[in-house]
PDB file of C-alpha atoms and ligand atoms in Angstrom:
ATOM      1  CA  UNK A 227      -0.392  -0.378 -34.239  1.00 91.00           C
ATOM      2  CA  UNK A 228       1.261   2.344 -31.606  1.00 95.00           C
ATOM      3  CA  UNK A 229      -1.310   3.248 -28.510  1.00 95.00           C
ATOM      4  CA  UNK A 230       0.058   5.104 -25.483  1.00 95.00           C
ATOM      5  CA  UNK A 231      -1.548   4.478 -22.738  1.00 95.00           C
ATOM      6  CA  UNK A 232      -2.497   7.049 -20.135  1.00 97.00           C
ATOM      7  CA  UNK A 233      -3.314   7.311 -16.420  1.00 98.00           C
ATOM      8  CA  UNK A 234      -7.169   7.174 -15.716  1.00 98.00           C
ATOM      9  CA  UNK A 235      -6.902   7.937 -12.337  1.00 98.00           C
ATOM     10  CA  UNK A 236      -4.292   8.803  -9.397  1.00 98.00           C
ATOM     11  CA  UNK A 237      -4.248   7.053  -5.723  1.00 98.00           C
ATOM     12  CA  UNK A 238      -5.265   8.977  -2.676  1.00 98.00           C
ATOM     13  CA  UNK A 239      -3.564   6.910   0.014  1.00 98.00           C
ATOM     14  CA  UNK A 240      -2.323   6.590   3.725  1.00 98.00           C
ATOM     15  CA  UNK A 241       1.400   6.202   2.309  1.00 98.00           C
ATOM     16  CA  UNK A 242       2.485   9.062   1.806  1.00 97.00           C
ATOM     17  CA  UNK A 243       5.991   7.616   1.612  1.00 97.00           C
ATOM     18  CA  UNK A 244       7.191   3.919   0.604  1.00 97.00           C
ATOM     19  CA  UNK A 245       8.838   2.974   3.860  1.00 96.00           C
ATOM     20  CA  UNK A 246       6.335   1.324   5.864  1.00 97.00           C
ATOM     21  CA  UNK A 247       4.206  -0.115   3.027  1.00 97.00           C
ATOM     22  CA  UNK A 248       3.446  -3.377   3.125  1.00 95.00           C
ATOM     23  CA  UNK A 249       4.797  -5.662   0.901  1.00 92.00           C
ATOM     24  CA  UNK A 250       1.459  -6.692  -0.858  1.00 94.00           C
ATOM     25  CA  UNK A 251      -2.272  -5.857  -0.113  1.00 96.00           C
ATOM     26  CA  UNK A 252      -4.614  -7.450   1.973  1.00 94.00           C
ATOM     27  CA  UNK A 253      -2.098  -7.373   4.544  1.00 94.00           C
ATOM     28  CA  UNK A 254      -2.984  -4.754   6.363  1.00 97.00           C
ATOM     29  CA  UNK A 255      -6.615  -4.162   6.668  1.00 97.00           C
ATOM     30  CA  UNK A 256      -6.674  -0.489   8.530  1.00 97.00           C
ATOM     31  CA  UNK A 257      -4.881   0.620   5.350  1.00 98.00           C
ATOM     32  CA  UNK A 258      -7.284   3.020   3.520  1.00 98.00           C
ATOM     33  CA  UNK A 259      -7.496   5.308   0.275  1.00 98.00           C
ATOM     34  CA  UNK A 260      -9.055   6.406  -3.052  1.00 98.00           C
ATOM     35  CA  UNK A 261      -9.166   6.373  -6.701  1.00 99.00           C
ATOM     36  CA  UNK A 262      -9.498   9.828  -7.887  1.00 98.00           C
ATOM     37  CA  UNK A 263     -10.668   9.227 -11.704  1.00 98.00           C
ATOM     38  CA  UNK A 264      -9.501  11.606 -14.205  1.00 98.00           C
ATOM     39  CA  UNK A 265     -11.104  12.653 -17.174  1.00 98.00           C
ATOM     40  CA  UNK A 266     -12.548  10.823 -19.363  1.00 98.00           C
ATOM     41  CA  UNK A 267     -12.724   8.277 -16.901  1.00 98.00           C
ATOM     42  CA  UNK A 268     -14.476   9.971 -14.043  1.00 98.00           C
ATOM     43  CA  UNK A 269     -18.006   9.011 -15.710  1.00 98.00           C
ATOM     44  CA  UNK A 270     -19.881   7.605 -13.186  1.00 97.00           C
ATOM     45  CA  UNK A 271     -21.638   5.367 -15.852  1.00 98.00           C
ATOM     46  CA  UNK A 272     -18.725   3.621 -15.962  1.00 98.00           C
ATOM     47  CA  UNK A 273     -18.691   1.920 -12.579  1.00 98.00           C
ATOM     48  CA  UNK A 274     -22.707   0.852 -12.983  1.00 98.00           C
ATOM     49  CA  UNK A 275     -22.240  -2.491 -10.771  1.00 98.00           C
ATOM     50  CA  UNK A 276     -19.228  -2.688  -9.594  1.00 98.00           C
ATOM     51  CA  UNK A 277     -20.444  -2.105  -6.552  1.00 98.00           C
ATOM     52  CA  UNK A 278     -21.390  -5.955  -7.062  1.00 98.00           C
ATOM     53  CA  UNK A 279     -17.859  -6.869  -6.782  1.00 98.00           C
ATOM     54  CA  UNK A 280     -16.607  -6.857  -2.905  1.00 98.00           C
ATOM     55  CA  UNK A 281     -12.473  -6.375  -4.558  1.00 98.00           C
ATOM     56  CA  UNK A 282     -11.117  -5.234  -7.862  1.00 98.00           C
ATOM     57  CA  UNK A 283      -7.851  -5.353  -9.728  1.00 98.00           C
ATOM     58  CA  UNK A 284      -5.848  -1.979  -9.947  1.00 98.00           C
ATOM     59  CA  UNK A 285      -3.265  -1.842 -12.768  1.00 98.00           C
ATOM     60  CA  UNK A 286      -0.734   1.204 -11.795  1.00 98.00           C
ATOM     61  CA  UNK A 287       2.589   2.285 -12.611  1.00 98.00           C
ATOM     62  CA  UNK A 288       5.694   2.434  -9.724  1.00 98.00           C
ATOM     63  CA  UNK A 289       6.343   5.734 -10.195  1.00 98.00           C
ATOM     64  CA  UNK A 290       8.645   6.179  -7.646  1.00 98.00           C
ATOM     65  CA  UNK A 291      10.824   3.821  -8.959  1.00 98.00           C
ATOM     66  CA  UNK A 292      11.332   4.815 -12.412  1.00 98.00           C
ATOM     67  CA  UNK A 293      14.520   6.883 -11.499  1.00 98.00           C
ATOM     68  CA  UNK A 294      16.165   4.020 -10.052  1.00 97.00           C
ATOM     69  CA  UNK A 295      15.866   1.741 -12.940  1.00 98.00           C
ATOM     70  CA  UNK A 296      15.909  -2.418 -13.102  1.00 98.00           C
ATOM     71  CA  UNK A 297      17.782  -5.069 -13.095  1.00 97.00           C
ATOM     72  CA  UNK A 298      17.374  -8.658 -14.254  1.00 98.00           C
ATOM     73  CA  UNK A 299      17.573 -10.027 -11.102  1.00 97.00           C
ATOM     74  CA  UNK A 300      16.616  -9.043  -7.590  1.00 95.00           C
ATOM     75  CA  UNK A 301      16.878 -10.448  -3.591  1.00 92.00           C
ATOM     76  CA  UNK A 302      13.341  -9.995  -2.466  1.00 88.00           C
ATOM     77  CA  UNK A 303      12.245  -9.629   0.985  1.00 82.00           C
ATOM     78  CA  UNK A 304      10.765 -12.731   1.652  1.00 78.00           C
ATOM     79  CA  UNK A 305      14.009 -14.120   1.343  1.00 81.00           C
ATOM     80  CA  UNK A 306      15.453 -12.081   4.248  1.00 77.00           C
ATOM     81  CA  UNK A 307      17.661 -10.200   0.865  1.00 77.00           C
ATOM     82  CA  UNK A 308      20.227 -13.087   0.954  1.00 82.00           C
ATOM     83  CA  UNK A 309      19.099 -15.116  -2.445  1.00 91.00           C
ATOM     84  CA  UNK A 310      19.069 -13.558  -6.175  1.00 95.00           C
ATOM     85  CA  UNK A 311      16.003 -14.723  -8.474  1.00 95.00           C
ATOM     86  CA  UNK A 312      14.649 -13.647 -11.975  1.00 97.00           C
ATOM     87  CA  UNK A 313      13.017 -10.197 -12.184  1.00 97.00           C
ATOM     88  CA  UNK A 314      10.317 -12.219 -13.592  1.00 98.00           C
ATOM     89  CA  UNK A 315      10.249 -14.603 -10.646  1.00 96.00           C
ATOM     90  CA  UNK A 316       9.462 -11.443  -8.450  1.00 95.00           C
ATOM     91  CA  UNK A 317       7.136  -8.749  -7.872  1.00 95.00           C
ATOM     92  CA  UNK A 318       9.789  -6.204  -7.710  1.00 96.00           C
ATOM     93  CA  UNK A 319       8.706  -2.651  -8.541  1.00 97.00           C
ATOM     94  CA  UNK A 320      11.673  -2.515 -10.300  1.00 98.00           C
ATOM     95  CA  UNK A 321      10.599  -4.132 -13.886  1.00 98.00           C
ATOM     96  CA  UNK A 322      11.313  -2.574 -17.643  1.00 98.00           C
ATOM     97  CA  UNK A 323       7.368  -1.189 -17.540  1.00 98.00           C
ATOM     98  CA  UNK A 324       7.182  -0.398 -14.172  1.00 98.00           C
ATOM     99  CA  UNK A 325       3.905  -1.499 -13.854  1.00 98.00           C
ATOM    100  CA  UNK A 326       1.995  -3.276 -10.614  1.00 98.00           C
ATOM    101  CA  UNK A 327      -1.068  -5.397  -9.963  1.00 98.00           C
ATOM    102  CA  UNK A 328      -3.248  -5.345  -6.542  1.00 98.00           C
ATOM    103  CA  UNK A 329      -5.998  -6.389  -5.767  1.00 98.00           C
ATOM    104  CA  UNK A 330      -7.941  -4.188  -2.933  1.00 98.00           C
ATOM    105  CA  UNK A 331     -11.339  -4.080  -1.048  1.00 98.00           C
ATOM    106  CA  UNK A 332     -13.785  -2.160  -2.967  1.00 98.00           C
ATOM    107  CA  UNK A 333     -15.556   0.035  -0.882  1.00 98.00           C
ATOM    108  CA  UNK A 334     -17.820   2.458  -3.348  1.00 98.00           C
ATOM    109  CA  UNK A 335     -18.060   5.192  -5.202  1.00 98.00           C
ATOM    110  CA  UNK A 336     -18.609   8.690  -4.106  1.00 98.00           C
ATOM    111  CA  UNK A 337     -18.245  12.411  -5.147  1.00 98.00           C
ATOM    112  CA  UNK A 338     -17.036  15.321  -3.751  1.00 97.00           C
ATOM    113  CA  UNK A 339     -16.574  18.684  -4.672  1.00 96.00           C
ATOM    114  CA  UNK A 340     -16.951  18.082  -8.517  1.00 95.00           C
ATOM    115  CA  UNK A 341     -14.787  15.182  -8.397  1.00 98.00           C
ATOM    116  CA  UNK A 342     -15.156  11.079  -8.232  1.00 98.00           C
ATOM    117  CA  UNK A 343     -13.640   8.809  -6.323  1.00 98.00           C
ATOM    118  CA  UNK A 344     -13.391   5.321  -5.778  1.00 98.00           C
ATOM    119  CA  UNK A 345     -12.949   4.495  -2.021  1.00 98.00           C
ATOM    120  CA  UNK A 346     -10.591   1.552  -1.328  1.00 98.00           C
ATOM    121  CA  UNK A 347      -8.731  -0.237   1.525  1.00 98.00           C
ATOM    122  CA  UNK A 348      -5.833  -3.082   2.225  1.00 98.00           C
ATOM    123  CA  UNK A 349      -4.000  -1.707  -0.448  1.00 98.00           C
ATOM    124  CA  UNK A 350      -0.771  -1.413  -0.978  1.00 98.00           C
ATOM    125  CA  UNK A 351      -0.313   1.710  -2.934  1.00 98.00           C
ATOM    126  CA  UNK A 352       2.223   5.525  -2.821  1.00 98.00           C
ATOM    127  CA  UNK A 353       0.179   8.545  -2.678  1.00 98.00           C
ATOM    128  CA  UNK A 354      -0.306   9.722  -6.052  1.00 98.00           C
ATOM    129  CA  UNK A 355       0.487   6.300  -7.615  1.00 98.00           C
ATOM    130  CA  UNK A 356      -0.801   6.661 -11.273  1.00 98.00           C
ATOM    131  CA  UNK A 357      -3.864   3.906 -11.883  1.00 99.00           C
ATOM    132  CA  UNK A 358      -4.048   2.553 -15.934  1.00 98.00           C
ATOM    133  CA  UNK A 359      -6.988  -0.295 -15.567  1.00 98.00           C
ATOM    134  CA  UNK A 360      -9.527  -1.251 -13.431  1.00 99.00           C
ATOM    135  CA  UNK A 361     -10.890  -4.507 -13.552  1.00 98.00           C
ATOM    136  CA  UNK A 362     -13.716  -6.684 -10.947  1.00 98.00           C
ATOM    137  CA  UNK A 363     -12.157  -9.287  -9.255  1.00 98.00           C
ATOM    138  CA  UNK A 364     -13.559 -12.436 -10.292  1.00 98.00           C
ATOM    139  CA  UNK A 365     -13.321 -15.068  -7.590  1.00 97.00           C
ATOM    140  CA  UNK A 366     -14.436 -17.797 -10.200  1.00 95.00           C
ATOM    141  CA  UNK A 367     -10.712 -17.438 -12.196  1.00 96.00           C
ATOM    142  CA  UNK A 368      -9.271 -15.544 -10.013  1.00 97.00           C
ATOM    143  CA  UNK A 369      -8.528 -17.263  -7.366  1.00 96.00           C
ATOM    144  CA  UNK A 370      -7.113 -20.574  -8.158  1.00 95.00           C
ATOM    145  CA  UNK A 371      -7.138 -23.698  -5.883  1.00 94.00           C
ATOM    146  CA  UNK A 372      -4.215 -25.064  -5.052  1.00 94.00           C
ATOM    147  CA  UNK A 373      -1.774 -22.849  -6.593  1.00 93.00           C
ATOM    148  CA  UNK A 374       1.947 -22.915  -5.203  1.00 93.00           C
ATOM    149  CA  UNK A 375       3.141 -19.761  -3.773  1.00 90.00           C
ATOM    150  CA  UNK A 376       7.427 -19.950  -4.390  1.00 90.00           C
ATOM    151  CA  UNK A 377       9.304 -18.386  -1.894  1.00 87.00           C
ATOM    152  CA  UNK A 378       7.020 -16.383  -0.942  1.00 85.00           C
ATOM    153  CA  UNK A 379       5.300 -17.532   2.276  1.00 79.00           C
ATOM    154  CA  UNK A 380       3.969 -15.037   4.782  1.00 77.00           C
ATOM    155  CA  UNK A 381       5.376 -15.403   8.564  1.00 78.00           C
ATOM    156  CA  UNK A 382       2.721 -16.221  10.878  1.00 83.00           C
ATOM    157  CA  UNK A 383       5.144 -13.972  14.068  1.00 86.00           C
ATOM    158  CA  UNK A 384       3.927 -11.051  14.808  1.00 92.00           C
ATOM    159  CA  UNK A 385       6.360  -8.294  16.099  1.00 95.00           C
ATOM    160  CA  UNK A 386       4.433  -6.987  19.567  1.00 97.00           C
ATOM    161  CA  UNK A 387       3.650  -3.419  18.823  1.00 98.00           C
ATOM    162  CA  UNK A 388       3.221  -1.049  22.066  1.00 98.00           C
ATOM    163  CA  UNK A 389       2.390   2.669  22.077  1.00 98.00           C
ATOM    164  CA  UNK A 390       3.591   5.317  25.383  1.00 98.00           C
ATOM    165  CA  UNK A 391       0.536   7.371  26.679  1.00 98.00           C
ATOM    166  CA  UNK A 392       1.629  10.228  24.380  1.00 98.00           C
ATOM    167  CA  UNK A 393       1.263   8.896  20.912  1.00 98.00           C
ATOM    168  CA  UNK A 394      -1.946   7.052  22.008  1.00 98.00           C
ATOM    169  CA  UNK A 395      -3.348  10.173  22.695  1.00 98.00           C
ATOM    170  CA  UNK A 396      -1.993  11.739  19.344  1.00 98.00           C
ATOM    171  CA  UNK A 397      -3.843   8.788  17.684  1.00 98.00           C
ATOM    172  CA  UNK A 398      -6.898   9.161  19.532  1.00 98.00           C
ATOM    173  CA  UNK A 399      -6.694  13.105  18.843  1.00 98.00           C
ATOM    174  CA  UNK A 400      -6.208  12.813  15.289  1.00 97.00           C
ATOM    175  CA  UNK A 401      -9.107  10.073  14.891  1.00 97.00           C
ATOM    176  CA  UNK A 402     -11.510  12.584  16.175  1.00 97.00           C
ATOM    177  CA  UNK A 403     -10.268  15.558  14.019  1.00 96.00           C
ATOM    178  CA  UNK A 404     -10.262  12.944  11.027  1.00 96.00           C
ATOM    179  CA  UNK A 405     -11.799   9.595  11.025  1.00 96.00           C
ATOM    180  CA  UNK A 406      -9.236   8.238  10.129  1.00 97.00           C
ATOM    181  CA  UNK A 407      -8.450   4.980  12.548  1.00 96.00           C
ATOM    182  CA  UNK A 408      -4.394   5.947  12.860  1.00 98.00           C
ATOM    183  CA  UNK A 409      -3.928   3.595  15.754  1.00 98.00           C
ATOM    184  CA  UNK A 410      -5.185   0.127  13.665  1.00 98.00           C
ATOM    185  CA  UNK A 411      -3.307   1.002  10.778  1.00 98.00           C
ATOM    186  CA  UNK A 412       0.183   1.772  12.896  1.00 98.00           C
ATOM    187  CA  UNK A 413      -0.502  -1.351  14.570  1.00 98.00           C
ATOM    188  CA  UNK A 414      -0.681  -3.680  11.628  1.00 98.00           C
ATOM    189  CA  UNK A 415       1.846  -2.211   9.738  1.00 98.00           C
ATOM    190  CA  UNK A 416       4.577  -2.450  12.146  1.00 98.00           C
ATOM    191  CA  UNK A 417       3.464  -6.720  13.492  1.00 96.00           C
ATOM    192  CA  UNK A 418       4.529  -7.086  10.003  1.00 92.00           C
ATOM    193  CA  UNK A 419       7.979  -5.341  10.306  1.00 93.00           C
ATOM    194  CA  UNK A 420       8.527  -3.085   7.704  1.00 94.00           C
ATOM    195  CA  UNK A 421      12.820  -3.287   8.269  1.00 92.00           C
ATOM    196  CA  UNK A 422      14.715  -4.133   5.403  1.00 87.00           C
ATOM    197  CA  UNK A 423      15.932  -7.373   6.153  1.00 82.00           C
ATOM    198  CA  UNK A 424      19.406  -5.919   6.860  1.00 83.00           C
ATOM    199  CA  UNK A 425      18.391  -3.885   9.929  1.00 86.00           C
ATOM    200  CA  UNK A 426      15.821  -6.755  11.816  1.00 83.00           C
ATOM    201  CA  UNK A 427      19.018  -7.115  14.007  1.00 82.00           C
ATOM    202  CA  UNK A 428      19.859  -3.472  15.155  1.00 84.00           C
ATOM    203  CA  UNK A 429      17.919  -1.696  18.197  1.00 91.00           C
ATOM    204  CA  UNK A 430      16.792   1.880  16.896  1.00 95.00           C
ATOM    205  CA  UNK A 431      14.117   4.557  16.146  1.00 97.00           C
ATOM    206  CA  UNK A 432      12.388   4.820  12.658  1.00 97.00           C
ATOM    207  CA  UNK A 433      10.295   7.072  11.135  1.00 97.00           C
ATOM    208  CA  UNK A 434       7.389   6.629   8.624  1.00 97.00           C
ATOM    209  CA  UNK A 435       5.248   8.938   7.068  1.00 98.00           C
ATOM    210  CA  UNK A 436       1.281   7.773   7.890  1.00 98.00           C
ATOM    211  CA  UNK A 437      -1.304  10.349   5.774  1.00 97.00           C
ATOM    212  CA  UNK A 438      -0.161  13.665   7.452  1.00 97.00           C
ATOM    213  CA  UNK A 439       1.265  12.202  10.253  1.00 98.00           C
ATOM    214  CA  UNK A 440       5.025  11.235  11.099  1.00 98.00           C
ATOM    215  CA  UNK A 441       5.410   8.162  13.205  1.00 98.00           C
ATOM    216  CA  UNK A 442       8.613   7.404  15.384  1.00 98.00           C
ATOM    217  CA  UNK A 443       8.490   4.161  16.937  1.00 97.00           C
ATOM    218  CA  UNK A 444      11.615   2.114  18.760  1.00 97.00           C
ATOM    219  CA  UNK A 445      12.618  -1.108  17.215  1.00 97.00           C
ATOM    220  CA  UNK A 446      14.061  -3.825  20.472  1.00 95.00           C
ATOM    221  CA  UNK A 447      14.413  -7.276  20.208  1.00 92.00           C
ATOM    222  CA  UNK A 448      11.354  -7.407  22.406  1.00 94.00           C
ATOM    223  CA  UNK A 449       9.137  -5.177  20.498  1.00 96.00           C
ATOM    224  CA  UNK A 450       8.297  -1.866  19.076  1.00 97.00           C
ATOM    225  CA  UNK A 451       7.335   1.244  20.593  1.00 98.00           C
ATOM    226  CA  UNK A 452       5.737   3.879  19.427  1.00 98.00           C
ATOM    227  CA  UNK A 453       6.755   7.258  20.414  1.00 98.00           C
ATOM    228  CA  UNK A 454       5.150   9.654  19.253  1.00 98.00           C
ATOM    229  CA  UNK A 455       2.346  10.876  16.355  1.00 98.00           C
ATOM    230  CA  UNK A 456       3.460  14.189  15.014  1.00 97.00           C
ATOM    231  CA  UNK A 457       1.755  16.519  12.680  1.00 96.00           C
ATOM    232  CA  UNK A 458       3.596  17.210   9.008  1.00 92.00           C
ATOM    233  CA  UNK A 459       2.753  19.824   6.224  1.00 71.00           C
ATOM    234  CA  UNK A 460      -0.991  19.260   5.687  1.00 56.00           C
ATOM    235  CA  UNK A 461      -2.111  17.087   2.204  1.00 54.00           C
TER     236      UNK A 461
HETATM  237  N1  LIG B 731       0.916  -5.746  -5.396  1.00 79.34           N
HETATM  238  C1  LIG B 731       1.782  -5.058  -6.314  1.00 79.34           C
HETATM  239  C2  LIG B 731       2.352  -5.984  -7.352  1.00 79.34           C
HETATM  240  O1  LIG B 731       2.522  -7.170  -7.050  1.00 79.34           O
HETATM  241  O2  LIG B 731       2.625  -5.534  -8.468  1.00 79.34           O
HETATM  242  C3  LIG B 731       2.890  -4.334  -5.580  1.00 79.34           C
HETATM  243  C4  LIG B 731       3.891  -5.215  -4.915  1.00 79.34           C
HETATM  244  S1  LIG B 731       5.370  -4.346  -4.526  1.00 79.34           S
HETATM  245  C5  LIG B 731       6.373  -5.616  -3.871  1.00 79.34           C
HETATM  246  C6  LIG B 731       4.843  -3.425  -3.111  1.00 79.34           C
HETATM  247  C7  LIG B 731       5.814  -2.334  -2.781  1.00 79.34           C
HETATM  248  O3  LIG B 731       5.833  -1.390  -3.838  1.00 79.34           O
HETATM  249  C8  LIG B 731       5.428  -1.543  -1.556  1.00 79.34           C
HETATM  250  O4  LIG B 731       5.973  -2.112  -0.408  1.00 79.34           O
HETATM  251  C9  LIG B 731       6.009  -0.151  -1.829  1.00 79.34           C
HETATM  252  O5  LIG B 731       7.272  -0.007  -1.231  1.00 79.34           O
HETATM  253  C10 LIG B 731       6.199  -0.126  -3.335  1.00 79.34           C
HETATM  254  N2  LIG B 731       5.351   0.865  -3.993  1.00 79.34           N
HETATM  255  C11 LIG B 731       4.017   1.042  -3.894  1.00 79.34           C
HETATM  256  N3  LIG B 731       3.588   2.044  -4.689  1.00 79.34           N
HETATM  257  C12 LIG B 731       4.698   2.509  -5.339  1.00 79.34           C
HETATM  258  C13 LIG B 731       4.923   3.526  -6.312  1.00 79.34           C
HETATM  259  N4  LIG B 731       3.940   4.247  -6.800  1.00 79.34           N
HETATM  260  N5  LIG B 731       6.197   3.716  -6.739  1.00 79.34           N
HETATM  261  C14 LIG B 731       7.219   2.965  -6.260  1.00 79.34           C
HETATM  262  N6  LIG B 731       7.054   1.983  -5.336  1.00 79.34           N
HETATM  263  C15 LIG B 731       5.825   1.752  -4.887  1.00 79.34           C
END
């Protein structure tokens, strides 16, 4: 039997662009963001108790990658790009579904201007990433004692992060005029250095995209500097 699956909600997030996103959630704690549930999913009978549940499962599609196809192998980052594995073997967004699992914090539900949302954080999620399942996360079977982790193993360094006068204050501006905790959330994404692997050598500035914010920071071999906090066209 044929059933086509559709989006039942879309992601409301910090990213607004993939380049400083951390490779998997939970990584970055500042990160925040929504579920915006779309009909006939935005029922708030549908949620009774998940409140109960401190994480859930999101089940979403790459969207962004779509256009750039897949391949049966790939070099992923926690390999520094030098070593090939199965597609399989990876959680490349570049797969024949282009689907994606992540867990995030649960924070609530809540409802605004006709709409529902379910607030999130520590994900690891596009802006307007389309969301297909939602599921508790069930510590009991999900989480599974002494399960081996591959190649992927997550660097205890730290890249130190510094910020000049003038993008401190943009930070501290923009957390007034929003809520939103800008300074945390630049912070922890860039200790985790969001370079490809190719560039961790060269000295440069980089821009990322944080809600309606562009970012420039400095990347030295001492550290990174951030520059400056500047407004973009309004979300
Ligand atoms: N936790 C998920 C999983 O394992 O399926 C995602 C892991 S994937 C390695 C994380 C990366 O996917 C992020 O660093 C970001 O660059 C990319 N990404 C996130 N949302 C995306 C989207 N909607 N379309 C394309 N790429 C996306």
């Amino acid at each position: 039997m044929e059933h086509t699956i559709q989006a039942i909600g879309l992601i409301h997030s910090c990213y607004t662009e993939k380049f400083g996103i951390p490779r998997q959630p939970g990584l970055v704690k500042s990160a925040k963001g929504a579920v915006e549930l779309l009909p006939p999913c935005n029922r708030e009978e549908m949620f009774k108790e998940l409140e109960t549940f401190s994480h859930i499962w999101l089940q979403f599609m790459f969207h962004e990658a779509v256009s750039d196809g897949w391949r049966p192998t790939v070099r992923p980052p926690w390999l520094g790009g030098q070593r090939r594995v199965g597609l399989f073997a990876s959680r490349s967004p570049h797969r024949p579904n282009f689907l994606g699992l992540s867990v995030v914090r649960y924070l609530g539900l809540r409802k605004e201007k006709g709409k529902v949302f379910l607030d999130i954080s520590e994900l690891d999620l596009l802006h307007g990433t389309p969301i297909f399942d939602i599921k508790p996360y069930v510590p009991y079977s999900d989480r599974v004692e002494g399960a081996s982790g591959g190649f992927v193993q997550i660097s205890n360094n730290r890249i130190t992060v510094s910020f000049t006068p003038e993008a401190e204050a943009s930070c501290q501006q923009y957390q007034e005029q929003s809520g939103r905790e800008l300074k945390s959330l630049i912070q922890e994404i860039l200790e985790h250095d969001p370079r490809p692997a190719s560039q961790r050598s060269q000295q440069r500035e980089y821009g990322m995209l944080l809600w309606d914010r562009n970012v420039r920071w400095l990347a030295e071999e001492s550290g990174f500097t951030v520059l400056s906090v500047m407004e973009t066209k309004s979300r």
